[in-house]
Tab-separated table of N, CA and C in Angstrom:
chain	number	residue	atom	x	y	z
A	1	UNK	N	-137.479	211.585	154.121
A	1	UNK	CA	-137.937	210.709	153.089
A	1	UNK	C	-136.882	209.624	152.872
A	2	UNK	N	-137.171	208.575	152.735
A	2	UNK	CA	-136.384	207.319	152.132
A	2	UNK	C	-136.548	206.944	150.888
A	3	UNK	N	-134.936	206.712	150.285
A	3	UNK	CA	-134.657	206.397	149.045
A	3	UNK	C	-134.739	207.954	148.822
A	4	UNK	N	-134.596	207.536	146.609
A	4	UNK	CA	-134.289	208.892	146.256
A	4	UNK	C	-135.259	209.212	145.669
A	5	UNK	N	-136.012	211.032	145.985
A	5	UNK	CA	-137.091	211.184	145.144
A	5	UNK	C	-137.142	211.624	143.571
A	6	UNK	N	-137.954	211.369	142.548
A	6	UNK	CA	-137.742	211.954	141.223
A	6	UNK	C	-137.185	212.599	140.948
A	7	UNK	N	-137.424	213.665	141.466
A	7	UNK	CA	-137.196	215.209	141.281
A	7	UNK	C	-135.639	215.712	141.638
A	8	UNK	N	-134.910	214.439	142.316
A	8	UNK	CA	-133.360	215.175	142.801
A	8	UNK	C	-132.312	215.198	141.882
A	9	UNK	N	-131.544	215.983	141.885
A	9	UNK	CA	-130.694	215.857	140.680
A	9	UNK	C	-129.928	215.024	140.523
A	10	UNK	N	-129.177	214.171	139.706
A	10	UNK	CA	-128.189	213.074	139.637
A	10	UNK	C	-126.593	214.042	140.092
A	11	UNK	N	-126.160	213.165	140.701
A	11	UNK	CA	-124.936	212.874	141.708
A	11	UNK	C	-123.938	213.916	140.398
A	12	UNK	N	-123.147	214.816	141.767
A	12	UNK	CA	-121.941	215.749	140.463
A	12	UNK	C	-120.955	214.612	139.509
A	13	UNK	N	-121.132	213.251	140.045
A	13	UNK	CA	-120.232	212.337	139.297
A	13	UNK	C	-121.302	211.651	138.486
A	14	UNK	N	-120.622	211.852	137.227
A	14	UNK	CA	-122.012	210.998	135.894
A	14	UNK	C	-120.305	210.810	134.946
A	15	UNK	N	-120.848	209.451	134.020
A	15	UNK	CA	-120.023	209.378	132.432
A	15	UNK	C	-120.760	209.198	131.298
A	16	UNK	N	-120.731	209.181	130.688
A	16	UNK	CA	-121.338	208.987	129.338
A	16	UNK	C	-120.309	208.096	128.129
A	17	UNK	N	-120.232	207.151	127.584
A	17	UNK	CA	-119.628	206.615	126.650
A	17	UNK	C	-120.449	206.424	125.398
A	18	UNK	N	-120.063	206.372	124.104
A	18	UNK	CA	-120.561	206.367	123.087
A	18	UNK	C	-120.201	205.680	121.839
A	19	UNK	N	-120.168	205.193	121.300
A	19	UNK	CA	-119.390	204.895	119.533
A	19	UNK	C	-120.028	205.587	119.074
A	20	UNK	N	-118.973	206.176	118.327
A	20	UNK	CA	-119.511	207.582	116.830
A	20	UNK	C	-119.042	206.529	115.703
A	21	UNK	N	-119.616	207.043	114.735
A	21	UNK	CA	-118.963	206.412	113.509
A	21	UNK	C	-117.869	206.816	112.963
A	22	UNK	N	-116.899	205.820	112.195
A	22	UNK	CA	-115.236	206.607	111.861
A	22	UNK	C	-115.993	207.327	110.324
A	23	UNK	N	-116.178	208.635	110.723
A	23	UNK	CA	-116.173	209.331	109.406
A	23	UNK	C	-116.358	210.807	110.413
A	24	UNK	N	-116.847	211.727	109.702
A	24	UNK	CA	-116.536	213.547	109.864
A	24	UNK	C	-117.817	213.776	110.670
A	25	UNK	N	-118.845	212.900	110.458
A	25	UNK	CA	-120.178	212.834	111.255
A	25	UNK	C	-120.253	212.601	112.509
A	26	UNK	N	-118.840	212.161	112.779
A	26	UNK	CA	-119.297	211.765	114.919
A	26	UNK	C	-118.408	213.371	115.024
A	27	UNK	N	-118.046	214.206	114.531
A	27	UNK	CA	-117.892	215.570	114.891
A	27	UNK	C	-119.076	216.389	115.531
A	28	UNK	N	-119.890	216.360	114.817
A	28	UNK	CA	-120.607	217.350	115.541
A	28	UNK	C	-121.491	216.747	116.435
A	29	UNK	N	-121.626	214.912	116.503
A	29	UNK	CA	-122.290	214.300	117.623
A	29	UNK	C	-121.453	214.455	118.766
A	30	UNK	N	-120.104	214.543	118.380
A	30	UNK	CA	-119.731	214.305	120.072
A	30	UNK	C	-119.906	215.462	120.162
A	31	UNK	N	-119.443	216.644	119.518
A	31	UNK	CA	-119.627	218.363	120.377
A	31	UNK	C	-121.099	218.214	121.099
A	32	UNK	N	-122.143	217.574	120.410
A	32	UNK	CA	-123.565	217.719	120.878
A	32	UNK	C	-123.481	217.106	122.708
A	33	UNK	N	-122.653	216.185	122.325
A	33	UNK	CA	-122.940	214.871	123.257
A	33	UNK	C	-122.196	215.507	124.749
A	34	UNK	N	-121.266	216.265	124.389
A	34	UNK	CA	-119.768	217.040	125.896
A	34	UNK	C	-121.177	218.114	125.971
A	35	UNK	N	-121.619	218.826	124.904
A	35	UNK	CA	-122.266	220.268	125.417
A	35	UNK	C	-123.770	219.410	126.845
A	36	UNK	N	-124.598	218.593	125.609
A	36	UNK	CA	-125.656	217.781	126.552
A	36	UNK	C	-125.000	217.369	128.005
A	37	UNK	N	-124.030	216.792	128.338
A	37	UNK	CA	-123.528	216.025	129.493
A	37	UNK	C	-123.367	217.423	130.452
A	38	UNK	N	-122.967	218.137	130.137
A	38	UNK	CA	-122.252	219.490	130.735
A	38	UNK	C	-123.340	220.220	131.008
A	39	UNK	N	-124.534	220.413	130.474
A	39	UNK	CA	-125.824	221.245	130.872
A	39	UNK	C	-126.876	220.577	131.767
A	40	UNK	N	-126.663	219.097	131.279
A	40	UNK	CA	-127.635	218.008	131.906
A	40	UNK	C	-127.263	218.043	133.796
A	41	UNK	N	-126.039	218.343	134.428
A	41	UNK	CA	-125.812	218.192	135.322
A	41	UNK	C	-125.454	219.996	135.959
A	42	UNK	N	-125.742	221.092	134.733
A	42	UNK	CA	-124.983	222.139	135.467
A	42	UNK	C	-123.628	222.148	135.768
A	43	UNK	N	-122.888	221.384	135.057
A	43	UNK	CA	-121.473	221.254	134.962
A	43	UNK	C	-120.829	222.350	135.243
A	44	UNK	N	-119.800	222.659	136.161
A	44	UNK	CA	-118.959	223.852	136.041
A	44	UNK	C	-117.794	223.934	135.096
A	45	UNK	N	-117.724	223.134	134.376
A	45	UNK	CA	-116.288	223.379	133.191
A	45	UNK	C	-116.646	223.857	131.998
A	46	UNK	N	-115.845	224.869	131.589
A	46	UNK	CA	-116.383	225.405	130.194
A	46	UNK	C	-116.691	224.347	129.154
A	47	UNK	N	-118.020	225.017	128.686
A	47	UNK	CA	-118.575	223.773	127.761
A	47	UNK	C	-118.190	224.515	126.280
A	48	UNK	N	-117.983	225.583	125.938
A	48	UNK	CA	-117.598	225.886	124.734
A	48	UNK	C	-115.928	225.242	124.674
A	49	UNK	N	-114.828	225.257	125.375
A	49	UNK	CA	-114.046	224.591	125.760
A	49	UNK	C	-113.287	222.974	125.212
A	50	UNK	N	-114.400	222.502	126.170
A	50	UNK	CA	-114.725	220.843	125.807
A	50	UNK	C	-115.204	220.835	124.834
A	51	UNK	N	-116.313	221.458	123.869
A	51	UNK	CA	-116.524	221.103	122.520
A	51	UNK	C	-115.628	221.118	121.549
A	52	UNK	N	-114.913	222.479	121.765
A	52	UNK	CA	-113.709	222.819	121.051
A	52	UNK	C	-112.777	221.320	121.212
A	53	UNK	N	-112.358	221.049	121.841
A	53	UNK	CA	-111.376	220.102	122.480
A	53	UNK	C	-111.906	218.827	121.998
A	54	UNK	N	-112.737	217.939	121.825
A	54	UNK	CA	-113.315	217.344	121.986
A	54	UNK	C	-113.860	216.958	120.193
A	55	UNK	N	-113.971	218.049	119.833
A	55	UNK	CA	-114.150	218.382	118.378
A	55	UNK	C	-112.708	217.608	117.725
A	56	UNK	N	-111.365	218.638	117.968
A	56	UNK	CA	-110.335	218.073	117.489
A	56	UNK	C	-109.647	216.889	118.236
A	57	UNK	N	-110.112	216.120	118.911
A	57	UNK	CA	-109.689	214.549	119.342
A	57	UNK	C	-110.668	213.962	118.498
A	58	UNK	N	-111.776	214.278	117.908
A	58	UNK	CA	-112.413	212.966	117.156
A	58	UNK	C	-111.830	213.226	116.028
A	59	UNK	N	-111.961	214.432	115.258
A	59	UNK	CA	-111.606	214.921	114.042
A	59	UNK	C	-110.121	213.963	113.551
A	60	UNK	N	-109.055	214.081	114.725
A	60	UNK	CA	-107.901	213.512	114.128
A	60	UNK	C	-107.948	211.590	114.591
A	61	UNK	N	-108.796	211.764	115.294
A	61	UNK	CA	-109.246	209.850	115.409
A	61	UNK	C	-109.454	209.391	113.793
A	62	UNK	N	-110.419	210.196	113.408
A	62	UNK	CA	-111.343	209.754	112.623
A	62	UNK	C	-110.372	209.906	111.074
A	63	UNK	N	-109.494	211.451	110.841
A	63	UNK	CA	-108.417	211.646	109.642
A	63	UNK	C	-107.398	210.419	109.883
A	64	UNK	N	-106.478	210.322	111.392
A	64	UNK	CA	-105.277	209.568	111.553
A	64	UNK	C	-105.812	207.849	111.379
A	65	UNK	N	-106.548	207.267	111.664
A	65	UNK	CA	-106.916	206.120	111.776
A	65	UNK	C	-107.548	205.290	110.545
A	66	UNK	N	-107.056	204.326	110.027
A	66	UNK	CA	-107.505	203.693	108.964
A	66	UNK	C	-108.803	202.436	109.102
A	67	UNK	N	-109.554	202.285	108.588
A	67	UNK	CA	-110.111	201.219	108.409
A	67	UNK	C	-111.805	202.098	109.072
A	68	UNK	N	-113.050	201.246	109.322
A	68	UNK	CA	-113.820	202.019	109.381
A	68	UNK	C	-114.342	201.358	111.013
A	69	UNK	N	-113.813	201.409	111.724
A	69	UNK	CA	-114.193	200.323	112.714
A	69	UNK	C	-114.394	201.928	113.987
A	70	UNK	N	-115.323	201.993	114.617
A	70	UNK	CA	-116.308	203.064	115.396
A	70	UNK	C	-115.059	203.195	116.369
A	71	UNK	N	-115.655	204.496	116.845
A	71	UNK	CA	-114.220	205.564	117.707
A	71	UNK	C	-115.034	205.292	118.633
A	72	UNK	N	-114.247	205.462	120.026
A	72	UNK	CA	-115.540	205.705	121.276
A	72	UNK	C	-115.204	207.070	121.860
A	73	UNK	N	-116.322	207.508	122.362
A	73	UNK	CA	-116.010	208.699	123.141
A	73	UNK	C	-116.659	208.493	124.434
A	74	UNK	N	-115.906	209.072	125.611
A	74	UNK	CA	-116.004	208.717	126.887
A	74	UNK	C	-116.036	210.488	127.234
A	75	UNK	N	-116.939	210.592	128.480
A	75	UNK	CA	-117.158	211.925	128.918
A	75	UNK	C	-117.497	211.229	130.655
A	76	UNK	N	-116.309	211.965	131.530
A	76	UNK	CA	-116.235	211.804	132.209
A	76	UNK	C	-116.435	213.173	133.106
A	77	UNK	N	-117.540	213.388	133.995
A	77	UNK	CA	-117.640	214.964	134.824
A	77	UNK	C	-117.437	214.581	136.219
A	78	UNK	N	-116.793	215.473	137.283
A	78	UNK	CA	-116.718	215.219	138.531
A	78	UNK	C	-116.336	216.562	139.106
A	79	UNK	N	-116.482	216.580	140.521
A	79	UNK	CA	-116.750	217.870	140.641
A	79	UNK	C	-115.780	218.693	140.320
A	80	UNK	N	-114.374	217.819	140.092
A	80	UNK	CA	-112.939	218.607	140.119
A	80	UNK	C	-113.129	219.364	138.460
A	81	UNK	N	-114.311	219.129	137.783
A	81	UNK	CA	-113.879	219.431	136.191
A	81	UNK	C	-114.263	218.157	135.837
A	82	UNK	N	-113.873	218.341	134.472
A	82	UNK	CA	-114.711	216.929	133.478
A	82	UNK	C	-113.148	216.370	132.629
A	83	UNK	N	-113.022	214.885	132.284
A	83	UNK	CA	-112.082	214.507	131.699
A	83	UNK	C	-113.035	213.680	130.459
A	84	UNK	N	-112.207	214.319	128.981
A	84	UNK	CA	-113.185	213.919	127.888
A	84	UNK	C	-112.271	212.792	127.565
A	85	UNK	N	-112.452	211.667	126.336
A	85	UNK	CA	-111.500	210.820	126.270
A	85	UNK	C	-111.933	210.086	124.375
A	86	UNK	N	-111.037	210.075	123.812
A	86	UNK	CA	-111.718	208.997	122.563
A	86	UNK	C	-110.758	208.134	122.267
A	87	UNK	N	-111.817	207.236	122.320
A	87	UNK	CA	-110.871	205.457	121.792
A	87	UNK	C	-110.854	205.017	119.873
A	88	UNK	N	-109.807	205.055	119.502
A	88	UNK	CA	-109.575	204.719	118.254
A	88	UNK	C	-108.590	203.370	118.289
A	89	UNK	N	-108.984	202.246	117.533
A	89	UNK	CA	-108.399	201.300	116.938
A	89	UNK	C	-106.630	201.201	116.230
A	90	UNK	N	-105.874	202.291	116.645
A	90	UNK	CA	-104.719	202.423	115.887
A	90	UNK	C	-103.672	202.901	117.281
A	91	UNK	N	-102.997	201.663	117.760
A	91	UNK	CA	-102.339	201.641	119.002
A	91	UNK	C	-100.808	203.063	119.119
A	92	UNK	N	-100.947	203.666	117.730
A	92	UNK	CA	-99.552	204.713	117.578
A	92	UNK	C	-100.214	206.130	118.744
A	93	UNK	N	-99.156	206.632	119.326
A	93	UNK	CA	-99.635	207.769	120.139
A	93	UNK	C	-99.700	208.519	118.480
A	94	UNK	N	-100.386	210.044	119.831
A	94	UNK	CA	-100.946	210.948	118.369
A	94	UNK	C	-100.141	211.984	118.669
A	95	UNK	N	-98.900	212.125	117.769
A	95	UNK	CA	-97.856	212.991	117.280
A	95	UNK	C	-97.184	213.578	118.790
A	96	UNK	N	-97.704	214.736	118.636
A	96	UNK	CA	-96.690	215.961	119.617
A	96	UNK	C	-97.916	216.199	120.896
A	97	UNK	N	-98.802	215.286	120.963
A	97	UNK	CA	-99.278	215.512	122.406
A	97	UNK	C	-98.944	216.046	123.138
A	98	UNK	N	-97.796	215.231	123.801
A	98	UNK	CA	-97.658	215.715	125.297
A	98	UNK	C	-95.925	215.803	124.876
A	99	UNK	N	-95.199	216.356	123.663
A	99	UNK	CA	-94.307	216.901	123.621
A	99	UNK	C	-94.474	218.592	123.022
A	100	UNK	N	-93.078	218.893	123.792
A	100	UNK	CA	-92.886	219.868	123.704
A	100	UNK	C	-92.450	220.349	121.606
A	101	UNK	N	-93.705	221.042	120.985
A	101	UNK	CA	-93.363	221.543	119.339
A	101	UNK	C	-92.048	222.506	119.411
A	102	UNK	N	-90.900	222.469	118.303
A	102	UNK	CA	-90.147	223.226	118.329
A	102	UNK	C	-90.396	223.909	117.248
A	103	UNK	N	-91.739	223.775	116.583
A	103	UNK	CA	-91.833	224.551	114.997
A	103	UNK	C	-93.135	224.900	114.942
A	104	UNK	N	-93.151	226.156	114.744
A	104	UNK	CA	-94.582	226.623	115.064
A	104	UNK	C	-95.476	226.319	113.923
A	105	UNK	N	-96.786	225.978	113.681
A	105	UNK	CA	-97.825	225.717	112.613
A	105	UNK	C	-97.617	226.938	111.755
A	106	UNK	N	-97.453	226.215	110.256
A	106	UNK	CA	-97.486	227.345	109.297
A	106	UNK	C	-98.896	228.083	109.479
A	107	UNK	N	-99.079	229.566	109.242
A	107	UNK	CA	-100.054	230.285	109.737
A	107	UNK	C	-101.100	230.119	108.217
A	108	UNK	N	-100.427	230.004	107.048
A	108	UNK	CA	-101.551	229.012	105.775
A	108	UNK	C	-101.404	227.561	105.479
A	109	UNK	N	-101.260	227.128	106.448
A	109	UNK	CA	-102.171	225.231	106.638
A	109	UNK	C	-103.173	225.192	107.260
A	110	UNK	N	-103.897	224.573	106.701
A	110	UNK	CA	-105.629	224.152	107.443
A	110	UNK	C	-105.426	222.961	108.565
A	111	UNK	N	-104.057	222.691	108.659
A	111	UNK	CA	-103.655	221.557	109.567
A	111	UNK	C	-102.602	221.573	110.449
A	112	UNK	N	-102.154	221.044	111.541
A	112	UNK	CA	-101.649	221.045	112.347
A	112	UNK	C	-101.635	221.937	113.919
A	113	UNK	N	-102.740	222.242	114.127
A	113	UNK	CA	-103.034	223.269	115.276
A	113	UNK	C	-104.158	222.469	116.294
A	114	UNK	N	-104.535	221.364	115.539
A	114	UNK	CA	-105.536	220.595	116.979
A	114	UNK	C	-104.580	220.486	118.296
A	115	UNK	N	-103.583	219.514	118.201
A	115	UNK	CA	-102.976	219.043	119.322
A	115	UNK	C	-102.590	220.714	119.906
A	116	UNK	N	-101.819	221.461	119.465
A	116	UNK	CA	-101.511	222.784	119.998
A	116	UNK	C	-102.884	223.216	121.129
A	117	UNK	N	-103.930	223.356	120.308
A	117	UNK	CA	-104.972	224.004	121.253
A	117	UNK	C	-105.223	223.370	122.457
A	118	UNK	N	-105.551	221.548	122.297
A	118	UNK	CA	-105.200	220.738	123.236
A	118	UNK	C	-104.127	220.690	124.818
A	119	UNK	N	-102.647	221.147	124.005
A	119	UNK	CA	-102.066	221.084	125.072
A	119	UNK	C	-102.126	222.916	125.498
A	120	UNK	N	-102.524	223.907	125.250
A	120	UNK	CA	-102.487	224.761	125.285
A	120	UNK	C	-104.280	224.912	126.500
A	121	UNK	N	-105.377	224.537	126.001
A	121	UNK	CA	-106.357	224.833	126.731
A	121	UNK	C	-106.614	223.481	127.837
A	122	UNK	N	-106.249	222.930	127.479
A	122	UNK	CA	-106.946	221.608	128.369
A	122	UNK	C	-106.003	221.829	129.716
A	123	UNK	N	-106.304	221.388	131.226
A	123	UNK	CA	-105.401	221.509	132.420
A	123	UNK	C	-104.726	220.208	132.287
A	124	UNK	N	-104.873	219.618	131.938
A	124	UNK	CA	-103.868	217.879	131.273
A	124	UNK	C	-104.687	217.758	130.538
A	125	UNK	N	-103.583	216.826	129.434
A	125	UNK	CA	-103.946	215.883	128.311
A	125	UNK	C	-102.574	214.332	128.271
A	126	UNK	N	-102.913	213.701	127.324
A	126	UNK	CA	-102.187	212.617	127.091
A	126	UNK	C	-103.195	211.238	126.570
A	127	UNK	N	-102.172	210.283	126.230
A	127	UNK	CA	-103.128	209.176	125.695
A	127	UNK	C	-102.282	207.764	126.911
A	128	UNK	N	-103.137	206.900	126.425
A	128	UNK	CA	-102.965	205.443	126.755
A	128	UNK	C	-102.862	204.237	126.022
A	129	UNK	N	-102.330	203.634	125.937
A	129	UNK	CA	-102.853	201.963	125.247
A	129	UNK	C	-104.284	201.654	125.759
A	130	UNK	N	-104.576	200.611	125.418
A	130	UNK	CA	-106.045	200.332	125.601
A	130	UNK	C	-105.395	199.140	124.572
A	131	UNK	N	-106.909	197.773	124.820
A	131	UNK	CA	-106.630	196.430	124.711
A	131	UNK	C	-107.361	196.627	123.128
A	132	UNK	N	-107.689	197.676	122.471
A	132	UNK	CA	-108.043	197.474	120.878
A	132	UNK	C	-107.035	198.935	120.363
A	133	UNK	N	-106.382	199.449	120.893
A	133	UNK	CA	-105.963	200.968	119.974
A	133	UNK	C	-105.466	201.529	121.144
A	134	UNK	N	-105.551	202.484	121.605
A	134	UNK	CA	-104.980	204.164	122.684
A	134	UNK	C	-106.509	204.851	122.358
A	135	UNK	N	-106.115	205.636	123.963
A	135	UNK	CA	-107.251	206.418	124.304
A	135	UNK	C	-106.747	207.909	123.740
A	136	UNK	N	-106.891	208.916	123.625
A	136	UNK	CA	-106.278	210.248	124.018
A	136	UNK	C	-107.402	211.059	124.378
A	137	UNK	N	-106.789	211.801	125.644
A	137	UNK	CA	-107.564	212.085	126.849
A	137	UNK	C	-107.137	213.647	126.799
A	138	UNK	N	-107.937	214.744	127.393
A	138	UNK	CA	-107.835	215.958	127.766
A	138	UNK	C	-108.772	215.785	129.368
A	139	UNK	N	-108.133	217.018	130.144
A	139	UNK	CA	-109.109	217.296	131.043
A	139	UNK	C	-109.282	219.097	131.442
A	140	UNK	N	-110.607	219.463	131.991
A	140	UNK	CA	-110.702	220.742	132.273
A	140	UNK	C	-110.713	220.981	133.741
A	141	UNK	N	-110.808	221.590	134.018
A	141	UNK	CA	-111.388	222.012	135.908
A	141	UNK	C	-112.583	222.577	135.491
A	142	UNK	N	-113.430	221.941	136.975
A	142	UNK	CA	-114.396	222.939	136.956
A	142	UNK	C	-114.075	224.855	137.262
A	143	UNK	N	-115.296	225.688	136.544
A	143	UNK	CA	-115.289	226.913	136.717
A	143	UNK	C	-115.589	227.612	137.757
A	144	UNK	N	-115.550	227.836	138.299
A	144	UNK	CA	-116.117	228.567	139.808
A	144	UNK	C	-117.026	229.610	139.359
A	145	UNK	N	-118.372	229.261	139.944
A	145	UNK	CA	-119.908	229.553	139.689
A	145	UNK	C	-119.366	231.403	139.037
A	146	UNK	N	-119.034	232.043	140.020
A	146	UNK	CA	-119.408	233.717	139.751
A	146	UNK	C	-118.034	233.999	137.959
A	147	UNK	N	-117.386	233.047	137.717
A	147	UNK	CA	-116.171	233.142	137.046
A	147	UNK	C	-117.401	232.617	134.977
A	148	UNK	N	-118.171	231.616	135.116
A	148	UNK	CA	-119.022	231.049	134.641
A	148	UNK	C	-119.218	232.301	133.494
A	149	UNK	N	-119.423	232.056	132.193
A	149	UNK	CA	-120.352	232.872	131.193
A	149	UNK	C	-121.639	232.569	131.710
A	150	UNK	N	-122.518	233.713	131.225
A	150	UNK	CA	-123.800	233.733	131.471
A	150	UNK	C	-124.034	233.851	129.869
């Protein structure tokens, strides 16, 4: 057959980009938006994972960043694993990323344990400049099919 028929699945490489709104509400759109991208293709990277992950990069976009001007979220899948990404308007990196904490999170604060889980579950993370703010980026590997929750 020539060309591509309906029915074939789209290519293991897909992205998805988005603006959420800067408030607590693009939380549970982007978890929606990593889980959709990740099922839509049969993704092999943990999708409970990336929500988790993905959850606390907007969450602290949306607390750390002033003014009300839309976050973006970028979802990037390929076969190596998926790299998630959100763009916020406020060019400062975000804290202890990609340093090493010498003080562990008080165990009664409701705060300070996103970035931890980040550099702790993600196979890389880190941010960038970008020409309106910094990106900050996580990435997963894909799962190997028999390794997969059912």
């Amino acid at each position: 057959m020539n060309g591509t028929a309906l029915y074939e699945r789209p290519p293991a490489s897909a992205s998805w980009r988005i603006a959420l709104p800067h408030s607590a509400a693009a939380v549970p759109v982007a978890r929606a938006l990593v889980r959709t991208a990740l099922a839509e293709l049969e993704h092999g990277a943990d999708s409970d994972t990336a929500e988790l992950l993905t959850a606390e990069l907007v969450a602290n976009a949306v607390e750390h960043t002033l003014g009300d001007a839309p976050i973006e979220l970028v979802v990037e899948l390929l076969p190596t694993g998926c790299q998630v990404e959100v763009h916020d308007p406020d060019p400062a990196p975000p804290g202890s990323l990609t340093l090493p904490v010498d003080i562990e999170p008080d165990p009664w604060q409701e705060h300070g344990r996103g970035l931890l889980l980040i550099r702790a579950l993600s196979s890389s993370c880190g941010h960038r400049p970008t020409d309106s703010g910094k990106a900050v980026w996580f990435t997963l590997p894909a799962v190997p099919a028999q390794r997969r929750p059912v």
